[in-house]
Short mmCIF file of C-alpha atoms in Angstrom, two decimals:
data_model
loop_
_atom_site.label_atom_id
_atom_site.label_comp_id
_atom_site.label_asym_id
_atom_site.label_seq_id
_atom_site.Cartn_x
_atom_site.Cartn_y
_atom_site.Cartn_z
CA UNK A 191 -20.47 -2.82 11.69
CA UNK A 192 -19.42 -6.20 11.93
CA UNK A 193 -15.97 -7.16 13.96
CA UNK A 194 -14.76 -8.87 10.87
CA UNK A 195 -13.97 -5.78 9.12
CA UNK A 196 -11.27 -4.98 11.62
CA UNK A 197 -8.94 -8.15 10.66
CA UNK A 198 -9.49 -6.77 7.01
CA UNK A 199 -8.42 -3.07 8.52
CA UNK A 200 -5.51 -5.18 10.06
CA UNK A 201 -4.14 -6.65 6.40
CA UNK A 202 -4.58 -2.81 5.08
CA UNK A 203 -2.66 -1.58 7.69
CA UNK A 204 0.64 -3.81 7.01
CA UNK A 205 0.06 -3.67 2.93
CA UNK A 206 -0.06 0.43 3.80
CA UNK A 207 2.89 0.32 5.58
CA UNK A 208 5.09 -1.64 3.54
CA UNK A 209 3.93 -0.04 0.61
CA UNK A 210 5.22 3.78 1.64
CA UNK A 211 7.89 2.86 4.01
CA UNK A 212 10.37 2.40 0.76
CA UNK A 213 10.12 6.30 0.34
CA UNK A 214 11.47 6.85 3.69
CA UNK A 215 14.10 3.97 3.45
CA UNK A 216 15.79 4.59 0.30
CA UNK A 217 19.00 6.20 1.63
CA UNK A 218 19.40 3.66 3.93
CA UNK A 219 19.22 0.72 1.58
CA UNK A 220 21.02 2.46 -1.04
CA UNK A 221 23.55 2.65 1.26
CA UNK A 222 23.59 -0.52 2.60
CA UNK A 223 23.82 -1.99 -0.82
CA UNK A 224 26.34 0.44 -2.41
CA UNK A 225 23.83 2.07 -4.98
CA UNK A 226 22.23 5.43 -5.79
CA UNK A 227 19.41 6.64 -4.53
CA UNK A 228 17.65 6.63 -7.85
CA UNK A 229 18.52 2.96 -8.30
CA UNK A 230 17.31 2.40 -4.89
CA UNK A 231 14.00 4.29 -6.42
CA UNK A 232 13.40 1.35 -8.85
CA UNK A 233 12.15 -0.82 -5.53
CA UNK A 234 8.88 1.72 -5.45
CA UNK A 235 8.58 1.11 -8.55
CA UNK A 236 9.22 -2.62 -8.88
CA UNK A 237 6.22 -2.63 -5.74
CA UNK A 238 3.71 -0.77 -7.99
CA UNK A 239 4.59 -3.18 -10.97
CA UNK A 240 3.62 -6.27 -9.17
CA UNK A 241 0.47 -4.27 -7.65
CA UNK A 242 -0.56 -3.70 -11.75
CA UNK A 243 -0.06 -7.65 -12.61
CA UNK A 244 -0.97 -9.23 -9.39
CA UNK A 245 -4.21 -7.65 -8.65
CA UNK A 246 -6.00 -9.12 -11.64
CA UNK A 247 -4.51 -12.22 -12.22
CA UNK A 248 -4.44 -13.30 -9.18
CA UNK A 249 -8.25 -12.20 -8.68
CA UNK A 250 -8.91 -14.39 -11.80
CA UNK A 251 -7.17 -16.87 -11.01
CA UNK A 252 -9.21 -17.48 -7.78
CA UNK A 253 -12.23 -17.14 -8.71
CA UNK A 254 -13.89 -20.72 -7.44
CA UNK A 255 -12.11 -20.79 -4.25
CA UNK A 256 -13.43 -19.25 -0.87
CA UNK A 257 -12.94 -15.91 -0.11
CA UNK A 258 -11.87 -16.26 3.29
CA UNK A 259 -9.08 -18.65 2.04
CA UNK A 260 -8.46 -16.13 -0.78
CA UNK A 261 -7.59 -13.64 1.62
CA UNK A 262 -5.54 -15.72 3.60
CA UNK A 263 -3.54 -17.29 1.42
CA UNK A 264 -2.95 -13.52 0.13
CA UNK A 265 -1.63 -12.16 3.11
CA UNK A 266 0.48 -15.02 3.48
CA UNK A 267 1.95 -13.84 -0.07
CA UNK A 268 2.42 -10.97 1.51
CA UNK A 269 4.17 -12.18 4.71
CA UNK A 270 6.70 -14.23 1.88
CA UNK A 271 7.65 -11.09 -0.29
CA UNK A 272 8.23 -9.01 2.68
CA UNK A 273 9.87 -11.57 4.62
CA UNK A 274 12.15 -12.45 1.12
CA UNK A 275 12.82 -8.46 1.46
CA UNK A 276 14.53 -8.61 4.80
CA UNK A 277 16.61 -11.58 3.82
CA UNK A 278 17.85 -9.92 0.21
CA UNK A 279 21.57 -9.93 -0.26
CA UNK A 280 21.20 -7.71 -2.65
CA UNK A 281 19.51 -5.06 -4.99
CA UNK A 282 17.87 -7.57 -7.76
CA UNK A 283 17.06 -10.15 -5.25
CA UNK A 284 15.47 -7.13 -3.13
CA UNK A 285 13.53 -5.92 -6.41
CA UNK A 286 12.25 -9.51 -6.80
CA UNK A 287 11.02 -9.57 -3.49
CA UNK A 288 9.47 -6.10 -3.62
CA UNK A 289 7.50 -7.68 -6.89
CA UNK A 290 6.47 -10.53 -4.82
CA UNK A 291 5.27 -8.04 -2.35
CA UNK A 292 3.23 -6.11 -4.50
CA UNK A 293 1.53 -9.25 -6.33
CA UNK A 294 -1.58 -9.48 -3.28
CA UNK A 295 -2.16 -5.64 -2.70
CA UNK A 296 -4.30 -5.50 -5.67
CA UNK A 297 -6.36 -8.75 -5.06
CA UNK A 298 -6.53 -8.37 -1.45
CA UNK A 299 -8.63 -4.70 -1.47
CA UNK A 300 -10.56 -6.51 -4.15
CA UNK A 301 -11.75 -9.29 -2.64
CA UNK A 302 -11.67 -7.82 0.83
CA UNK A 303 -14.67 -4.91 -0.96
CA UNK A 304 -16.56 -7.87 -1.59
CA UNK A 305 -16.41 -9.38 1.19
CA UNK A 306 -17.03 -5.92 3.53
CA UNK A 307 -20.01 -5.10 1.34
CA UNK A 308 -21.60 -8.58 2.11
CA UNK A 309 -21.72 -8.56 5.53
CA UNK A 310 -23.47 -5.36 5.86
CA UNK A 311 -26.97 -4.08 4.62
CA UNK A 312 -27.16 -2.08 0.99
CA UNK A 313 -27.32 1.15 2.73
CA UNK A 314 -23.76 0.44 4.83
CA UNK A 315 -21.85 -0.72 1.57
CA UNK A 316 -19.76 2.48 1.00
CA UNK A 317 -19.20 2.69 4.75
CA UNK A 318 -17.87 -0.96 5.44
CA UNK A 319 -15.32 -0.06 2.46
CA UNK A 320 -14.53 2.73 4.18
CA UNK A 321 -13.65 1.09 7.24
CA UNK A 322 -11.13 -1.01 5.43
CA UNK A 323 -9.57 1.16 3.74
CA UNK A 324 -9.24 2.55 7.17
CA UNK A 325 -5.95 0.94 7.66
CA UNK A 326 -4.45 1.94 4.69
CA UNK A 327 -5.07 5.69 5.94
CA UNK A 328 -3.97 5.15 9.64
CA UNK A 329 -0.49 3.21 8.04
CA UNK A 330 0.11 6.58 7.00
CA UNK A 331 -0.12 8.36 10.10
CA UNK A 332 1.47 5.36 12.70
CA UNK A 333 2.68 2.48 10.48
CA UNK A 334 4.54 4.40 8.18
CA UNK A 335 6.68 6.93 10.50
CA UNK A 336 6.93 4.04 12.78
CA UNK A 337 8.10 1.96 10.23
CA UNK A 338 10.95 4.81 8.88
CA UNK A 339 12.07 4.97 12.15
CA UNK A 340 12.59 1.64 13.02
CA UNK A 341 14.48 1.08 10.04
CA UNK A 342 16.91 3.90 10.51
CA UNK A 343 18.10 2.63 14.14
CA UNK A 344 17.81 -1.08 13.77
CA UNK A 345 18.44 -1.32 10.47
CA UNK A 346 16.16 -1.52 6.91
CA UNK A 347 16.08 -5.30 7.01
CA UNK A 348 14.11 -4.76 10.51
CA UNK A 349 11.43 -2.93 9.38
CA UNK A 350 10.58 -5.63 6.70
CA UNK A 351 10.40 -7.99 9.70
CA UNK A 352 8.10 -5.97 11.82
CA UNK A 353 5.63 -5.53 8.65
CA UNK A 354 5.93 -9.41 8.22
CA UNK A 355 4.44 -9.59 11.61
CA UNK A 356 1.62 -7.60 11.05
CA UNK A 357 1.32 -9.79 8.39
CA UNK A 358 1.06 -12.72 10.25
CA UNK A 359 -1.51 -10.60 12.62
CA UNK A 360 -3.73 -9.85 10.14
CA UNK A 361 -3.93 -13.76 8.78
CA UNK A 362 -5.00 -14.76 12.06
CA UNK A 363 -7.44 -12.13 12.83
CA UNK A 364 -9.02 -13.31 8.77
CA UNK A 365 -9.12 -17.36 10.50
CA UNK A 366 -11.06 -16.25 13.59
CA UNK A 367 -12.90 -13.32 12.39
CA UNK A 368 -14.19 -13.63 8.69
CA UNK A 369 -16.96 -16.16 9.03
CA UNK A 370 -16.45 -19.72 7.32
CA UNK A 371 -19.21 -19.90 5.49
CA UNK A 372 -19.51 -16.15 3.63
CA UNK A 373 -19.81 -15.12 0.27
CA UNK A 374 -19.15 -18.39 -1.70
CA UNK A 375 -17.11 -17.36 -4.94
CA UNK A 376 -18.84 -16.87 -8.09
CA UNK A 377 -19.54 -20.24 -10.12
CA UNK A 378 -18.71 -17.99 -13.82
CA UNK A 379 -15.27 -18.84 -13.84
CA UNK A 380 -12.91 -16.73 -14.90
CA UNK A 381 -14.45 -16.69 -18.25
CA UNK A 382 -17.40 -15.34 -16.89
CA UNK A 383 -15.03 -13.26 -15.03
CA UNK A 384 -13.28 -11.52 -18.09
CA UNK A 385 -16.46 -11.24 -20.17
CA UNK A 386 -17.63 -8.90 -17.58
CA UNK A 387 -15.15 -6.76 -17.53
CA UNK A 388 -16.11 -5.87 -21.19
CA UNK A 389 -18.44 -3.04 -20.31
CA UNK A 390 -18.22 0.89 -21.56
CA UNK A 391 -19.13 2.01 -17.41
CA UNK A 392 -16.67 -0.51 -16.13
CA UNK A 393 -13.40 1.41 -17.74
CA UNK A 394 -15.15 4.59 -17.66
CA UNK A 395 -15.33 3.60 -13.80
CA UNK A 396 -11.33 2.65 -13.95
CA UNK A 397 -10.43 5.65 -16.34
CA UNK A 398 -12.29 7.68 -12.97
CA UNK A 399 -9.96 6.52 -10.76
CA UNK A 400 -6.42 6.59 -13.12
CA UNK A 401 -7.47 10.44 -13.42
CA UNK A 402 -8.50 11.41 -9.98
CA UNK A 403 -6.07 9.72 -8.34
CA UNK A 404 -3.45 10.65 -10.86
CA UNK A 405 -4.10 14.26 -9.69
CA UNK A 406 -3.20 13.50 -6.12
CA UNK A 407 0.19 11.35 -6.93
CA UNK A 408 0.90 14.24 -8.99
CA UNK A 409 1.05 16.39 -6.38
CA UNK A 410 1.85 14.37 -3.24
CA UNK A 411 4.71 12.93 -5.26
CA UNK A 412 6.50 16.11 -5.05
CA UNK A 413 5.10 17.82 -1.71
CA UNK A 414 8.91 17.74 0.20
CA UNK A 415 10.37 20.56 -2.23
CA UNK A 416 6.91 22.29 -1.99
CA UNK A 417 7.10 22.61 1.75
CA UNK A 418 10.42 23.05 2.55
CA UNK A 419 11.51 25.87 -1.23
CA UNK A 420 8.16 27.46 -1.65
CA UNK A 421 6.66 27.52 2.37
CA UNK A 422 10.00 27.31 4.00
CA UNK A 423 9.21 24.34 6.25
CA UNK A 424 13.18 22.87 7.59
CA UNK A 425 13.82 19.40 6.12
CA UNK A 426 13.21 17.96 9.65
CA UNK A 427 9.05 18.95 9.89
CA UNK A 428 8.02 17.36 6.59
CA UNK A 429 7.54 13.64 8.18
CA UNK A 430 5.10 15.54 10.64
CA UNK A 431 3.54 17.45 7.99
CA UNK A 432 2.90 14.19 5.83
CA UNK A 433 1.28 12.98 9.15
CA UNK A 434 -1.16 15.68 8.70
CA UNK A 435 -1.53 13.90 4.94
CA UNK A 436 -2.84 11.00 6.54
CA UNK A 437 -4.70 12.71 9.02
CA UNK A 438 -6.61 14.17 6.20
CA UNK A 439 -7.01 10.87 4.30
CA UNK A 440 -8.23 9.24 6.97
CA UNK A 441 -10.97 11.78 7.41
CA UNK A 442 -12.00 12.17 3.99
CA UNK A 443 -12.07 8.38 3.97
CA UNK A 444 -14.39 7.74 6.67
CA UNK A 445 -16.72 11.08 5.36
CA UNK A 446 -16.75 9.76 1.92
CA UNK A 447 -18.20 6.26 2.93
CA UNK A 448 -20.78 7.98 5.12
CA UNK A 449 -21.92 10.04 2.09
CA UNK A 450 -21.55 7.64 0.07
CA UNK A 451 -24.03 5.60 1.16
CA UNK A 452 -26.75 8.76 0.33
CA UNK A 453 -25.63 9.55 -2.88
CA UNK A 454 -22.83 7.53 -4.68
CA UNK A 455 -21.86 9.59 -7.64
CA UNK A 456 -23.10 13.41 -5.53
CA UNK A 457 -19.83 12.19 -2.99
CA UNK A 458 -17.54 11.01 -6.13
CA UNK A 459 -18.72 14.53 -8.50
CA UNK A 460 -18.30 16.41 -4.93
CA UNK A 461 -14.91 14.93 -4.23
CA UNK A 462 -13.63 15.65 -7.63
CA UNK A 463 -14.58 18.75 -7.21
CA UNK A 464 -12.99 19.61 -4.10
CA UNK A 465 -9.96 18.42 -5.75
CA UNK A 466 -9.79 20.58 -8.31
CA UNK A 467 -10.17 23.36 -6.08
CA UNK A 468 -7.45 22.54 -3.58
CA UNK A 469 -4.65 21.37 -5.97
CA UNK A 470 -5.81 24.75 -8.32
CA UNK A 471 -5.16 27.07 -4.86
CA UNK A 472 -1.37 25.36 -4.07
CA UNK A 473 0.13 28.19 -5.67
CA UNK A 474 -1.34 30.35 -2.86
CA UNK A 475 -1.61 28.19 0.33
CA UNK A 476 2.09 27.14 -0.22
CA UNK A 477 3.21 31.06 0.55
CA UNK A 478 2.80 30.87 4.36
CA UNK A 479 3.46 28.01 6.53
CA UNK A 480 0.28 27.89 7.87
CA UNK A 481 -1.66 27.54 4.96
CA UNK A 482 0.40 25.38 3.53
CA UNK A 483 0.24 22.89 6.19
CA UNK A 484 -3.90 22.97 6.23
CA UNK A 485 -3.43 22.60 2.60
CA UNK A 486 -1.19 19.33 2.94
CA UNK A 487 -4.18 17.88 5.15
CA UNK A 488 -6.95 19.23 2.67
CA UNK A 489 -4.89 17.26 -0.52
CA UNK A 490 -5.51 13.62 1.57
CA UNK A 491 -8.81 13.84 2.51
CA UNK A 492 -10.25 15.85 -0.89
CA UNK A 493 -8.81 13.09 -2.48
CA UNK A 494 -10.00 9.85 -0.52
CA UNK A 495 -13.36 11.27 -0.18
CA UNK A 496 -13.66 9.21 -3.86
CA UNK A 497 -12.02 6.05 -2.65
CA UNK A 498 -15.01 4.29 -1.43
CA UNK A 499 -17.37 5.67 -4.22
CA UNK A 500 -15.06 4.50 -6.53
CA UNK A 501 -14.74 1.30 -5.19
CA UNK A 502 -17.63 0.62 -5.12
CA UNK A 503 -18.71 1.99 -8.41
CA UNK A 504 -16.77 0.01 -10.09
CA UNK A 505 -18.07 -3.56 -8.78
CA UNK A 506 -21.88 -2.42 -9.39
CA UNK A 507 -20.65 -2.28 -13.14
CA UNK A 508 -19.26 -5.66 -12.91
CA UNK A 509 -21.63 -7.09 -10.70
CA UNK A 510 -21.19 -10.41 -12.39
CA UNK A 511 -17.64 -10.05 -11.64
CA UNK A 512 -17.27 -7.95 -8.47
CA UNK A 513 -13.58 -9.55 -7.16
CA UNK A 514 -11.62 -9.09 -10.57
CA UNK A 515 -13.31 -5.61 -11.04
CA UNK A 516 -12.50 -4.46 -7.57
CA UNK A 517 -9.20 -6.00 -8.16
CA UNK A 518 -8.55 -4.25 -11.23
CA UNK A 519 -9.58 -0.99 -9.35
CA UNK A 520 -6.77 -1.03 -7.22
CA UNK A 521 -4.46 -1.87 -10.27
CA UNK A 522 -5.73 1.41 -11.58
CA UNK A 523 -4.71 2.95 -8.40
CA UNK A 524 -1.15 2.01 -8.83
CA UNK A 525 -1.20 3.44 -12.63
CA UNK A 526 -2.16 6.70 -10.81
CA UNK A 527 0.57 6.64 -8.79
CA UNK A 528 3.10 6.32 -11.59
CA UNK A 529 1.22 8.04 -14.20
CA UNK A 530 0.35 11.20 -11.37
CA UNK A 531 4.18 11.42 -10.49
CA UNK A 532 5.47 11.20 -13.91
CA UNK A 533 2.85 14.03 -15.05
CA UNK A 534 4.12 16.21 -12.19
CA UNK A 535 7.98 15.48 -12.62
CA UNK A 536 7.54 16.74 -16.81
CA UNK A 537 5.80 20.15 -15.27
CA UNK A 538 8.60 20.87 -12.60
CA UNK A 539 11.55 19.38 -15.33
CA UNK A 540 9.72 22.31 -18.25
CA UNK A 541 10.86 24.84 -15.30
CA UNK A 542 7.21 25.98 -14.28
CA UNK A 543 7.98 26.55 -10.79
CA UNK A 544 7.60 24.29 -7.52
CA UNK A 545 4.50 24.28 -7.02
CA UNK A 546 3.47 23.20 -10.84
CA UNK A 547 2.99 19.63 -10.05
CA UNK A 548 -0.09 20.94 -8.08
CA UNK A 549 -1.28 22.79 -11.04
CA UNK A 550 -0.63 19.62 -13.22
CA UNK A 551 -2.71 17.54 -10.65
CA UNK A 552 -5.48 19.86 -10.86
CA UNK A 553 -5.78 19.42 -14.73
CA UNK A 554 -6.10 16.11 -13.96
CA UNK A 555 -8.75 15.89 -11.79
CA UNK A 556 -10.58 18.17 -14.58
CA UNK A 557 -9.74 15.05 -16.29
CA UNK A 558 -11.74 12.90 -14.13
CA UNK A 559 -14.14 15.17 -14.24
CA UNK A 560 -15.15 14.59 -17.28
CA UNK A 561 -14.98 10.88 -17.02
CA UNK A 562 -16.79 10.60 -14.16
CA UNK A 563 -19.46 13.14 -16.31
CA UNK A 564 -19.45 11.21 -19.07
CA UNK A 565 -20.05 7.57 -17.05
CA UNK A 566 -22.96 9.26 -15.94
CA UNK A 567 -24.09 10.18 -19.49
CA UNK A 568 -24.03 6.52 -20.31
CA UNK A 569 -25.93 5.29 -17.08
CA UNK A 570 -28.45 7.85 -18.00
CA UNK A 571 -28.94 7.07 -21.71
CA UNK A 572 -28.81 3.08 -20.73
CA UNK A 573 -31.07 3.60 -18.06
CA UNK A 574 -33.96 5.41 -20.71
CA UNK A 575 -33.12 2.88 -23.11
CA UNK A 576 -34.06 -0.01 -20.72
CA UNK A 577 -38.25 -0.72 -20.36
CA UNK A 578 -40.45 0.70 -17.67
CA UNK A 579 -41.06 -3.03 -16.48
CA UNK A 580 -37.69 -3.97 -16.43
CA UNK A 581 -36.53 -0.88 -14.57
CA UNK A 582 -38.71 -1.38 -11.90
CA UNK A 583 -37.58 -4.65 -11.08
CA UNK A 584 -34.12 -3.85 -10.89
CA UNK A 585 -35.19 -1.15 -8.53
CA UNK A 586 -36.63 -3.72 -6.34
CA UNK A 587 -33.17 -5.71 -6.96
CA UNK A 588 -34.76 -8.57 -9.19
CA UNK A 589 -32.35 -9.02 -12.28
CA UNK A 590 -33.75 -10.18 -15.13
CA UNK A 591 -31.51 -12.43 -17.06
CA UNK A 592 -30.18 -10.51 -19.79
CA UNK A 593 -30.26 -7.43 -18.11
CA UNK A 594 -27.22 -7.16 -16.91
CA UNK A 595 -25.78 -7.39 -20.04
CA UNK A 596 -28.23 -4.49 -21.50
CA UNK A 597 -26.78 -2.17 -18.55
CA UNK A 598 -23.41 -2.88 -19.40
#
């Protein structure tokens, strides 16, 4: 695998860290700016709101320029809202700079996919995604806890310092790593751009990911009371525990880009599956504190087994438009998160029991499920639909023009 996936491992890392280190930090800024802790919630939030309108705009909007630049100029973004974050005097200037953070998360994934899948062979694309997503994982299991606790003894406004650094890391490993000359941006415009984002597989693709992942936030969102009222874990063990998350998000991660690479939609039906089945048995593992800490592990890497397949999936159905697609993948991400959480918090609120978000998540990855079934409905019908002739030649990756808009 080429070297220059590790500076795009090296811009996950920080956007990983500074986007779950607010979970961990919100009694300390709430107390440090005299609000609640709720109010102090509306900075996750305001982070997964600028994730939802930066990540395709900004992919748009950059469309003719270089992707190594794009990236670049990205993570600098990035090193400006985080940086603006430290410096906030107070909570709307700090939920303006927790926007600004947000606004290249969405793009950079996006563009970063492209760029990983074109420096390796067809048979290594799910695997170089993989490896970039890599540092979104391991943020969860260093960058995160290392993060939380730098903040609580030198101070919130620290640990926005230390992620701009990694920040400013990860633009100089993109300068001497990413080569200068590598995957040109697309001459469509953003135009072209848009127009190929009008396809039935495309959102079926996005819908995919709003479900599956939905199911995990749905869940995750709510794993402290299901450790500590319904397995019994103290207060104290659930930052190790959520290590154990990452642990298993990292290893689904890595295993779902490797199979991946065999069979695309086998690992995302597989994944979904697995899912289904962990979330539907958190009723049971969450009686004993040894199942329920396999089961914490189990939750992250069922559910990132589909994070490269779906990453990918998505920019074969916009091949035309492969940076605002991917883009617009990782927007859908975000609406998982909120969508998952909110889902979870109605079952617990209707009185259900602890453990109900679980249940909740598992009806959602049903959900996706079907999606994901009926994408491949569509492929399949398209695919009978297209001529012998043509089919072949696409096989053998030859294009016709017009085609791409009879696949769509």
């Amino acid at each position: 695998m080429p070297l220059a996936l590790l500076a795009l491992a090296v811009g996950a890392f920080g956007i990983g860290t500074t986007e779950f280190v607010m979970m961990g930090l919100l009694p300390d800024v709430a107390d440090d700016l005299g609000i609640s802790i709720p109010t102090a919630g509306h900075l996750v939030s305001a982070y997964a709101l600028g994730v939802v309108v930066g990540a395709p705009l900004l992919a748009a909007a950059t469309t003719r320029m270089s992707r190594r630049t794009v990236l670049t100029a990205l993570m600098a973004l990035f090193v400006l809202g985080n940086a603006l974050s430290a410096a906030a005097p107070g909570e709307v200037s700090l939920l303006a700079a927790r926007f600004v953070s947000g606004l290249p998360h969405g793009a950079f994934f996006g563009v970063g996919a492209v760029v990983a899948t074109g420096m390796v062979a067809p048979e290594r694309r799910a695997r170089s995604v993989s490896l970039m997503f890599l540092g979104l994982t391991v943020a969860n299991i260093v960058g995160v806890p290392a993060a939380t606790a730098m903040g609580q003894h030198l101070g919130w406004r620290a640990t926005f310092l230390g992620v701009s650094a990694i920040g400013v890391a990860a633009i100089a490993a993109l300068a001497v790593l990413i080569p200068r000359d590598h995957a040109p941006a697309p001459a469509a415009g953003l135009r072209g751009e848009l127009a190929a984002l009008r396809s039935l597989p495309v959102w079926l693709a996005l819908g995919t990911t709003v479900a599956g992942f939905g199911a995990l936030f749905a869940a995750y969102s709510y794993i402290t009371p299901m450790l500590t009222d319904a397995a019994g874990f103290a207060e104290t063990s659930v930052t190790l525990l959520l290590a154990l998350f990452g642990v298993g998000a990292t290893a689904g991660n890595l295993l779902g880009g490797r199979l991946a690479d065999h069979s695309l939609r086998g690992t995302l039906f597989g994944g979904l599956v697995a899912l289904v089945v962990v979330l539907g048995l958190f009723p049971l593992l969450m009686r004993t504190p040894v199942t329920a800490a396999a089961s914490v592990a189990l939750l992250g890497m069922a559910a990132f087994v589909t994070g490269s397949p779906l990453q990918l999936m998505v920019m074969e159905k916009a091949a035309a438009a492969p940076s605002l697609a991917s883009s617009a993948n990782q927007a859908a991400f975000n609406l998982a998160n909120a969508g998952g959480a909110w889902i979870g918090g109605l079952a617990l609120a209707a009185g259900f029991g602890v453990t109900s978000p679980a249940t909740a998540g598992a009806a959602l990855a049903v959900l996706g499920l079907a999606v994901a079934g009926t994408a491949w409905a569509v492929d399949r019908r398209r695919t009978s639909l297209t001529p012998a002739p043509v089919r072949e030649r696409v096989v053998a990756g030859h294009v016709p023009e017009g085609v791409e808009a009879v696949r769509r």
